[in-house]
mmCIF file of C-alpha atoms in Angstrom:
data_model
loop_
_atom_site.group_PDB
_atom_site.id
_atom_site.type_symbol
_atom_site.label_atom_id
_atom_site.label_comp_id
_atom_site.label_asym_id
_atom_site.label_seq_id
_atom_site.Cartn_x
_atom_site.Cartn_y
_atom_site.Cartn_z
ATOM 1 C CA MET A 953 118.222 146.525 9.068
ATOM 2 C CA SER A 954 117.096 149.765 7.521
ATOM 3 C CA ALA A 955 113.487 150.536 8.189
ATOM 4 C CA LEU A 956 112.394 151.447 11.683
ATOM 5 C CA ASN A 957 109.574 148.897 11.452
ATOM 6 C CA CYS A 958 112.125 146.113 10.931
ATOM 7 C CA LYS A 959 114.107 147.414 13.897
ATOM 8 C CA GLU A 960 110.957 147.397 16.028
ATOM 9 C CA TYR A 961 110.194 143.831 14.927
ATOM 10 C CA VAL A 962 113.699 142.649 15.832
ATOM 11 C CA GLU A 963 113.409 144.421 19.192
ATOM 12 C CA ASP A 964 110.356 142.249 19.857
ATOM 13 C CA LEU A 965 112.175 139.121 18.619
ATOM 14 C CA SER A 966 114.873 139.888 21.176
ATOM 15 C CA LYS A 967 112.259 139.533 23.950
ATOM 16 C CA ILE A 968 111.816 135.817 23.231
ATOM 17 C CA PRO A 969 113.391 133.922 26.128
ATOM 18 C CA ARG A 970 116.217 131.608 25.077
ATOM 19 C CA GLU A 971 114.683 128.910 27.318
ATOM 20 C CA ALA A 972 111.449 128.963 25.272
ATOM 21 C CA LEU A 973 113.386 128.363 22.046
ATOM 22 C CA GLU A 974 115.579 125.675 23.612
ATOM 23 C CA ALA A 975 112.561 123.838 25.059
ATOM 24 C CA ALA A 976 111.078 123.645 21.541
ATOM 25 C CA ASP A 977 114.495 122.761 20.051
ATOM 26 C CA ILE A 978 114.364 125.619 17.564
ATOM 27 C CA GLY A 979 116.763 128.348 16.519
ATOM 28 C CA LEU A 980 116.017 131.916 15.549
ATOM 29 C CA VAL A 981 117.831 133.554 12.638
ATOM 30 C CA VAL A 982 117.472 137.070 11.218
ATOM 31 C CA ILE A 983 118.781 137.910 7.756
ATOM 32 C CA GLY A 984 119.164 141.630 7.158
ATOM 33 C CA GLN A 985 120.042 143.459 3.974
ATOM 34 C CA SER A 986 122.728 145.857 5.152
ATOM 35 C CA ALA A 987 126.509 145.613 5.197
ATOM 36 C CA HIS A 988 128.288 143.293 7.628
ATOM 37 C CA ARG A 989 129.666 146.246 9.617
ATOM 38 C CA HIS A 990 126.124 147.055 10.808
ATOM 39 C CA ILE A 991 125.522 143.731 12.593
ATOM 40 C CA GLU A 992 127.156 144.590 15.909
ATOM 41 C CA PRO A 993 125.666 148.116 16.236
ATOM 42 C CA PHE A 994 122.237 146.785 15.194
ATOM 43 C CA CYS A 995 122.327 143.981 17.787
ATOM 44 C CA SER A 996 123.469 146.464 20.403
ATOM 45 C CA LEU A 997 120.647 148.857 19.467
ATOM 46 C CA THR A 998 117.915 146.195 19.451
ATOM 47 C CA GLY A 999 119.209 143.832 22.132
ATOM 48 C CA TYR A 1000 118.969 140.943 19.636
ATOM 49 C CA PRO A 1001 120.981 137.986 21.048
ATOM 50 C CA TYR A 1002 120.419 135.277 18.413
ATOM 51 C CA GLU A 1003 121.936 134.431 15.033
ATOM 52 C CA ILE A 1004 122.000 137.224 12.477
ATOM 53 C CA TYR A 1005 123.364 137.352 8.939
ATOM 54 C CA VAL A 1006 123.359 139.965 6.212
ATOM 55 C CA ASP A 1007 122.660 139.804 2.493
ATOM 56 C CA PRO A 1008 123.574 143.276 1.170
ATOM 57 C CA GLU A 1009 122.934 142.250 -2.447
ATOM 58 C CA ARG A 1010 119.518 140.835 -1.419
ATOM 59 C CA CYS A 1011 120.189 137.555 -3.264
ATOM 60 C CA ILE A 1012 118.263 135.510 -0.686
ATOM 61 C CA TYR A 1013 115.338 137.931 -0.816
ATOM 62 C CA GLN A 1014 115.238 137.657 -4.622
ATOM 63 C CA LYS A 1015 115.645 133.868 -4.637
ATOM 64 C CA LEU A 1016 112.718 133.523 -2.226
ATOM 65 C CA GLY A 1017 110.563 135.874 -4.329
ATOM 66 C CA MET A 1018 110.174 138.575 -1.695
ATOM 67 C CA ARG A 1019 108.716 141.841 -2.970
ATOM 68 C CA ARG A 1020 110.710 144.968 -3.641
ATOM 69 C CA GLU A 1021 107.648 147.175 -3.521
ATOM 70 C CA GLU A 1022 104.761 147.673 -1.159
ATOM 71 C CA LYS A 1023 101.177 146.611 -1.651
ATOM 72 C CA PHE A 1024 98.532 147.969 0.695
ATOM 73 C CA THR A 1025 95.055 146.467 0.991
ATOM 74 C CA ASP A 1026 92.001 147.725 2.838
ATOM 75 C CA SER A 1027 91.560 144.459 4.719
ATOM 76 C CA ALA A 1028 95.104 144.208 6.078
ATOM 77 C CA ASN A 1029 95.704 144.918 9.754
ATOM 78 C CA PRO A 1030 99.070 146.347 10.773
ATOM 79 C CA SER A 1031 101.320 144.056 12.746
ATOM 80 C CA PRO A 1032 101.228 144.524 16.521
ATOM 81 C CA HIS A 1033 105.019 144.807 16.332
ATOM 82 C CA VAL A 1034 104.887 147.984 14.236
ATOM 83 C CA LYS A 1035 104.900 150.849 16.689
ATOM 84 C CA SER A 1036 105.640 153.783 14.349
ATOM 85 C CA GLY A 1037 103.594 155.116 11.459
ATOM 86 C CA VAL A 1038 104.952 155.331 7.917
ATOM 87 C CA PHE A 1039 106.049 158.987 8.033
ATOM 88 C CA VAL A 1040 107.540 158.898 11.542
ATOM 89 C CA GLY A 1041 109.193 155.570 10.751
ATOM 90 C CA HIS A 1042 110.890 157.034 7.669
ATOM 91 C CA MET A 1043 112.074 160.084 9.582
ATOM 92 C CA LYS A 1044 113.500 157.986 12.438
ATOM 93 C CA SER A 1045 115.248 155.669 9.949
ATOM 94 C CA ILE A 1046 116.813 158.602 8.113
ATOM 95 C CA TRP A 1047 117.914 160.196 11.390
ATOM 96 C CA ARG A 1048 119.432 156.916 12.588
ATOM 97 C CA ALA A 1049 121.312 156.517 9.296
ATOM 98 C CA MET A 1050 122.623 160.083 9.452
ATOM 99 C CA THR A 1051 123.782 159.787 13.057
ATOM 100 C CA SER A 1052 125.234 156.281 12.865
ATOM 101 C CA PRO A 1053 129.023 155.900 13.051
ATOM 102 C CA VAL A 1054 129.034 154.740 9.426
ATOM 103 C CA PHE A 1055 126.887 157.190 7.457
ATOM 104 C CA ASP A 1056 124.874 155.242 4.954
ATOM 105 C CA PHE A 1057 121.356 154.064 4.386
ATOM 106 C CA GLN A 1058 121.437 150.528 5.643
ATOM 107 C CA GLY A 1059 119.569 148.636 2.960
ATOM 108 C CA ASP A 1060 116.812 149.143 0.428
ATOM 109 C CA LEU A 1061 113.774 150.828 1.996
ATOM 110 C CA HIS A 1062 111.536 149.219 -0.649
ATOM 111 C CA GLN A 1063 112.649 145.639 0.018
ATOM 112 C CA GLN A 1064 110.062 143.603 1.888
ATOM 113 C CA GLY A 1065 111.028 140.692 4.107
ATOM 114 C CA GLY A 1066 109.146 137.825 5.624
ATOM 115 C CA ALA A 1067 109.141 134.951 8.073
ATOM 116 C CA ILE A 1068 109.910 131.312 7.341
ATOM 117 C CA ILE A 1069 109.709 128.257 9.578
ATOM 118 C CA ALA A 1070 112.026 125.633 8.131
ATOM 119 C CA GLY A 1071 113.842 122.465 9.089
ATOM 120 C CA PRO A 1072 115.051 120.019 9.745
ATOM 121 C CA GLY A 1073 116.901 120.207 6.470
ATOM 122 C CA SER A 1074 115.286 122.130 3.645
ATOM 123 C CA GLN A 1075 111.683 121.360 4.621
ATOM 124 C CA VAL A 1076 109.559 124.536 4.812
ATOM 125 C CA HIS A 1077 106.657 124.319 7.259
ATOM 126 C CA PHE A 1078 105.368 127.884 6.939
ATOM 127 C CA SER A 1079 106.192 131.089 5.081
ATOM 128 C CA HIS A 1080 104.858 134.628 5.166
ATOM 129 C CA PHE A 1081 106.148 137.289 2.779
ATOM 130 C CA ASP A 1082 105.421 140.839 3.895
ATOM 131 C CA MET A 1083 103.236 142.884 1.550
ATOM 132 C CA ASN A 1084 104.402 146.180 3.062
ATOM 133 C CA ARG A 1085 106.313 147.609 6.026
ATOM 134 C CA LEU A 1086 103.279 147.205 8.320
ATOM 135 C CA ASP A 1087 102.697 143.530 7.484
ATOM 136 C CA HIS A 1088 105.141 141.731 9.801
ATOM 137 C CA MET A 1089 103.844 138.346 10.979
ATOM 138 C CA PRO A 1090 102.758 138.374 14.644
ATOM 139 C CA ILE A 1091 105.558 136.733 16.618
ATOM 140 C CA PRO A 1092 103.260 134.728 18.960
ATOM 141 C CA TRP A 1093 101.708 133.056 15.894
ATOM 142 C CA LEU A 1094 105.132 132.181 14.505
ATOM 143 C CA LEU A 1095 106.254 130.774 17.828
ATOM 144 C CA GLN A 1096 103.110 128.667 18.126
ATOM 145 C CA LEU A 1097 103.525 127.355 14.564
ATOM 146 C CA ALA A 1098 107.160 126.504 15.340
ATOM 147 C CA GLY A 1099 106.177 124.520 18.431
ATOM 148 C CA VAL A 1100 106.955 126.930 21.256
ATOM 149 C CA GLN A 1101 104.609 126.081 24.129
ATOM 150 C CA GLN A 1102 105.196 129.200 26.206
ATOM 151 C CA THR A 1103 102.749 132.075 25.609
ATOM 152 C CA LEU A 1104 104.484 135.423 25.232
ATOM 153 C CA ASP A 1105 102.971 138.910 25.370
ATOM 154 C CA PHE A 1106 104.664 141.515 23.189
ATOM 155 C CA SER A 1107 102.315 144.379 23.908
ATOM 156 C CA ASP A 1108 103.687 147.447 25.612
ATOM 157 C CA LYS A 1109 100.448 147.907 27.505
ATOM 158 C CA PRO A 1110 100.705 148.082 31.298
ATOM 159 C CA LYS A 1111 99.818 144.815 32.991
ATOM 160 C CA ILE A 1112 97.055 144.725 35.586
ATOM 161 C CA ILE A 1113 97.473 142.055 38.205
ATOM 162 C CA HIS A 1114 94.452 141.292 40.367
ATOM 163 C CA VAL A 1115 95.442 140.119 43.844
#
């Protein structure tokens, strides 16, 4: 819940219609790394309506083997859900932290996250661990892998409808 890129990703997750998840009988859970007191303001800021938990000590991140540094490769394409560059993203994150009701930096900026499709039980069907802040897994791919039949468009491009 710290980096702007994570905020942008969660904003896109919030666009997933509840009906699409219910039709596929799946749940959506976000685990952030900030303090519990940031959950409500973060959900209000992003419009995120689903389950959300926090792990301020990053125990889950460590247990899963998620990176605490960034690795950039020439072949990697940035996620379509990342809408801000590295510098602007850092500046917006710092500004948001400074102007939030509780002044603190909400998590470790170096901690990388990921996406996991699991269940029922402890069965893991798919996992993607981010290499860097631009490497978020495309949400339509995750939804398809999880069994969501509905096609969703997360681009902010204007839609052209031919009549």
